[in-house]
Amino acid sequence: MQTFEIKTHRPGVTYNKPHFYILNKGLNSGKPSLTPFTNSFVILTNDLDQDNLFSLCWVLFQSGKYRSLLRGSVIEFVVITEVKKLITSKQQNTDLNKLAEVTQKWKKAKELETNLNNQIKLLKQYQNAVLRSI
């Protein structure tokens, strides 16, 4: 099992251990990033665990698992203890090979989606050019 420490990020603080950030306020709560957000938690881990833990947090965010943890009526937020509990439970129940496979497939699907959107954009430009030629 991977071990990690989660804290509230304070701007200006530097971290010696490998780390990444998770947004803790708003509808995108749970979004992981390598750069700090204004309102975020920092997850400290060791070199070997950072990529796997980041991928797990990214999959949890993309699958909407943090939405059930949202609190607040005006500005929604997640609580640090509930985030830690979610990550720990999913970490224990997730096979690292399966996680890598799911992450790879999702990235491939996003590439295909981007390519398809570009093709649709070019097709619309072509349709407009055909109509202007009259």
mmCIF file of C-alpha atoms in Angstrom:
data_model
loop_
_atom_site.group_PDB
_atom_site.id
_atom_site.type_symbol
_atom_site.label_atom_id
_atom_site.label_comp_id
_atom_site.label_asym_id
_atom_site.label_seq_id
_atom_site.Cartn_x
_atom_site.Cartn_y
_atom_site.Cartn_z
ATOM 1 C CA MET A 1 0.000 0.000 0.000
ATOM 2 C CA GLN A 2 1.244 3.451 -0.884
ATOM 3 C CA THR A 3 1.573 5.978 1.886
ATOM 4 C CA PHE A 4 0.890 9.646 1.502
ATOM 5 C CA GLU A 5 0.302 12.733 3.557
ATOM 6 C CA ILE A 6 -2.338 15.324 2.705
ATOM 7 C CA LYS A 7 -2.258 18.914 3.976
ATOM 8 C CA THR A 8 -3.862 22.236 3.171
ATOM 9 C CA HIS A 9 -1.558 24.101 0.782
ATOM 10 C CA ARG A 10 -0.324 27.487 1.909
ATOM 11 C CA PRO A 11 1.108 29.780 -0.795
ATOM 12 C CA GLY A 12 4.827 30.355 -0.436
ATOM 13 C CA VAL A 13 5.522 27.054 1.288
ATOM 14 C CA THR A 14 8.030 24.776 -0.453
ATOM 15 C CA TYR A 15 7.884 21.020 -0.114
ATOM 16 C CA ASN A 16 10.920 18.726 -0.013
ATOM 17 C CA LYS A 17 9.041 15.518 -0.836
ATOM 18 C CA PRO A 18 7.502 14.776 -4.241
ATOM 19 C CA HIS A 19 4.051 16.317 -4.262
ATOM 20 C CA PHE A 20 1.022 17.384 -6.280
ATOM 21 C CA TYR A 21 -2.078 19.435 -5.603
ATOM 22 C CA ILE A 22 -5.822 18.780 -5.482
ATOM 23 C CA LEU A 23 -8.347 21.596 -5.865
ATOM 24 C CA ASN A 24 -10.607 21.790 -2.814
ATOM 25 C CA LYS A 25 -13.189 24.465 -3.676
ATOM 26 C CA GLY A 26 -15.731 24.790 -6.448
ATOM 27 C CA LEU A 27 -17.374 22.329 -8.800
ATOM 28 C CA ASN A 28 -13.965 21.069 -9.970
ATOM 29 C CA SER A 29 -13.002 19.996 -6.455
ATOM 30 C CA GLY A 30 -10.717 17.002 -6.571
ATOM 31 C CA LYS A 31 -8.950 18.059 -9.767
ATOM 32 C CA PRO A 32 -5.273 17.076 -9.462
ATOM 33 C CA SER A 33 -2.466 19.268 -10.779
ATOM 34 C CA LEU A 34 1.298 19.520 -10.589
ATOM 35 C CA THR A 35 1.008 23.287 -10.103
ATOM 36 C CA PRO A 36 -0.730 24.750 -7.038
ATOM 37 C CA PHE A 37 -4.235 26.171 -7.073
ATOM 38 C CA THR A 38 -5.287 29.042 -4.818
ATOM 39 C CA ASN A 39 -7.531 26.710 -2.814
ATOM 40 C CA SER A 40 -5.913 23.317 -2.761
ATOM 41 C CA PHE A 41 -4.608 20.427 -0.755
ATOM 42 C CA VAL A 42 -1.064 19.185 -1.240
ATOM 43 C CA ILE A 43 -0.367 15.478 -1.319
ATOM 44 C CA LEU A 44 3.140 14.515 -0.235
ATOM 45 C CA THR A 45 4.455 11.081 -1.135
ATOM 46 C CA ASN A 46 7.669 9.357 -2.210
ATOM 47 C CA ASP A 47 9.144 9.206 -5.723
ATOM 48 C CA LEU A 48 7.825 5.739 -6.539
ATOM 49 C CA ASP A 49 4.252 6.456 -5.483
ATOM 50 C CA GLN A 50 3.735 9.923 -6.959
ATOM 51 C CA ASP A 51 2.771 8.890 -10.507
ATOM 52 C CA ASN A 52 0.446 6.117 -9.370
ATOM 53 C CA LEU A 53 -1.205 8.297 -6.744
ATOM 54 C CA PHE A 54 -1.598 11.188 -9.192
ATOM 55 C CA SER A 55 -3.174 8.815 -11.733
ATOM 56 C CA LEU A 56 -5.546 7.463 -9.100
ATOM 57 C CA CYS A 57 -6.623 10.984 -8.077
ATOM 58 C CA TRP A 58 -7.034 11.926 -11.739
ATOM 59 C CA VAL A 59 -9.254 8.870 -12.382
ATOM 60 C CA LEU A 60 -11.297 9.666 -9.261
ATOM 61 C CA PHE A 61 -11.785 13.236 -10.514
ATOM 62 C CA GLN A 62 -12.694 12.209 -14.075
ATOM 63 C CA SER A 63 -15.172 9.612 -12.829
ATOM 64 C CA GLY A 64 -16.903 12.143 -10.550
ATOM 65 C CA LYS A 65 -16.134 10.433 -7.244
ATOM 66 C CA TYR A 66 -15.439 13.747 -5.474
ATOM 67 C CA ARG A 67 -18.917 15.122 -6.295
ATOM 68 C CA SER A 68 -20.494 13.072 -3.520
ATOM 69 C CA LEU A 69 -18.102 14.720 -1.035
ATOM 70 C CA LEU A 70 -19.090 18.314 -1.912
ATOM 71 C CA ARG A 71 -20.425 20.464 0.911
ATOM 72 C CA GLY A 72 -21.620 24.040 1.076
ATOM 73 C CA SER A 73 -24.455 25.919 -0.539
ATOM 74 C CA VAL A 74 -22.831 28.928 -2.213
ATOM 75 C CA ILE A 75 -19.236 27.842 -2.739
ATOM 76 C CA GLU A 76 -18.966 24.092 -2.652
ATOM 77 C CA PHE A 77 -15.878 22.471 -1.139
ATOM 78 C CA VAL A 78 -14.471 19.124 -0.040
ATOM 79 C CA VAL A 79 -13.162 18.310 3.436
ATOM 80 C CA ILE A 80 -9.588 17.056 3.779
ATOM 81 C CA THR A 81 -10.489 14.046 5.945
ATOM 82 C CA GLU A 82 -13.096 12.806 3.461
ATOM 83 C CA VAL A 83 -10.683 13.220 0.541
ATOM 84 C CA LYS A 84 -8.030 11.242 2.406
ATOM 85 C CA LYS A 85 -10.557 8.536 3.264
ATOM 86 C CA LEU A 86 -11.697 8.276 -0.393
ATOM 87 C CA ILE A 87 -8.150 8.100 -1.775
ATOM 88 C CA THR A 88 -7.066 5.550 0.847
ATOM 89 C CA SER A 89 -10.047 3.260 0.227
ATOM 90 C CA LYS A 90 -9.667 3.397 -3.562
ATOM 91 C CA GLN A 91 -5.921 2.919 -3.242
ATOM 92 C CA GLN A 92 -6.407 -0.327 -1.328
ATOM 93 C CA ASN A 93 -8.950 -1.667 -3.835
ATOM 94 C CA THR A 94 -7.178 -0.664 -7.068
ATOM 95 C CA ASP A 95 -4.776 -2.793 -9.056
ATOM 96 C CA LEU A 96 -1.902 -0.631 -10.364
ATOM 97 C CA ASN A 97 -1.813 -2.447 -13.719
ATOM 98 C CA LYS A 98 -5.545 -1.892 -14.203
ATOM 99 C CA LEU A 99 -5.131 1.772 -13.221
ATOM 100 C CA ALA A 100 -2.381 2.269 -15.810
ATOM 101 C CA GLU A 101 -4.506 0.531 -18.454
ATOM 102 C CA VAL A 102 -7.575 2.662 -17.708
ATOM 103 C CA THR A 103 -5.507 5.855 -17.736
ATOM 104 C CA GLN A 104 -3.937 4.933 -21.078
ATOM 105 C CA LYS A 105 -7.314 4.109 -22.640
ATOM 106 C CA TRP A 106 -8.863 7.335 -21.391
ATOM 107 C CA LYS A 107 -6.007 9.418 -22.808
ATOM 108 C CA LYS A 108 -6.377 7.641 -26.161
ATOM 109 C CA ALA A 109 -10.126 8.323 -26.156
ATOM 110 C CA LYS A 110 -9.461 12.024 -25.405
ATOM 111 C CA GLU A 111 -6.997 12.183 -28.319
ATOM 112 C CA LEU A 112 -9.614 10.662 -30.608
ATOM 113 C CA GLU A 113 -12.228 13.123 -29.350
ATOM 114 C CA THR A 114 -9.905 16.069 -30.009
ATOM 115 C CA ASN A 115 -9.128 14.756 -33.488
ATOM 116 C CA LEU A 116 -12.834 14.288 -34.235
ATOM 117 C CA ASN A 117 -13.646 17.803 -33.013
ATOM 118 C CA ASN A 118 -10.939 19.202 -35.307
ATOM 119 C CA GLN A 119 -12.394 17.260 -38.237
ATOM 120 C CA ILE A 120 -15.878 18.603 -37.492
ATOM 121 C CA LYS A 121 -14.494 22.145 -37.351
ATOM 122 C CA LEU A 122 -12.761 21.674 -40.728
ATOM 123 C CA LEU A 123 -15.924 20.168 -42.211
ATOM 124 C CA LYS A 124 -17.941 23.214 -41.137
ATOM 125 C CA GLN A 125 -15.339 25.508 -42.686
ATOM 126 C CA TYR A 126 -15.569 23.495 -45.904
ATOM 127 C CA GLN A 127 -19.391 23.725 -45.894
ATOM 128 C CA ASN A 128 -19.199 27.514 -45.432
ATOM 129 C CA ALA A 129 -16.666 27.804 -48.264
ATOM 130 C CA VAL A 130 -18.930 25.785 -50.586
ATOM 131 C CA LEU A 131 -21.914 28.008 -49.747
ATOM 132 C CA ARG A 132 -19.882 31.196 -50.321
ATOM 133 C CA SER A 133 -18.792 30.011 -53.748
ATOM 134 C CA ILE A 134 -22.316 30.532 -55.151
#
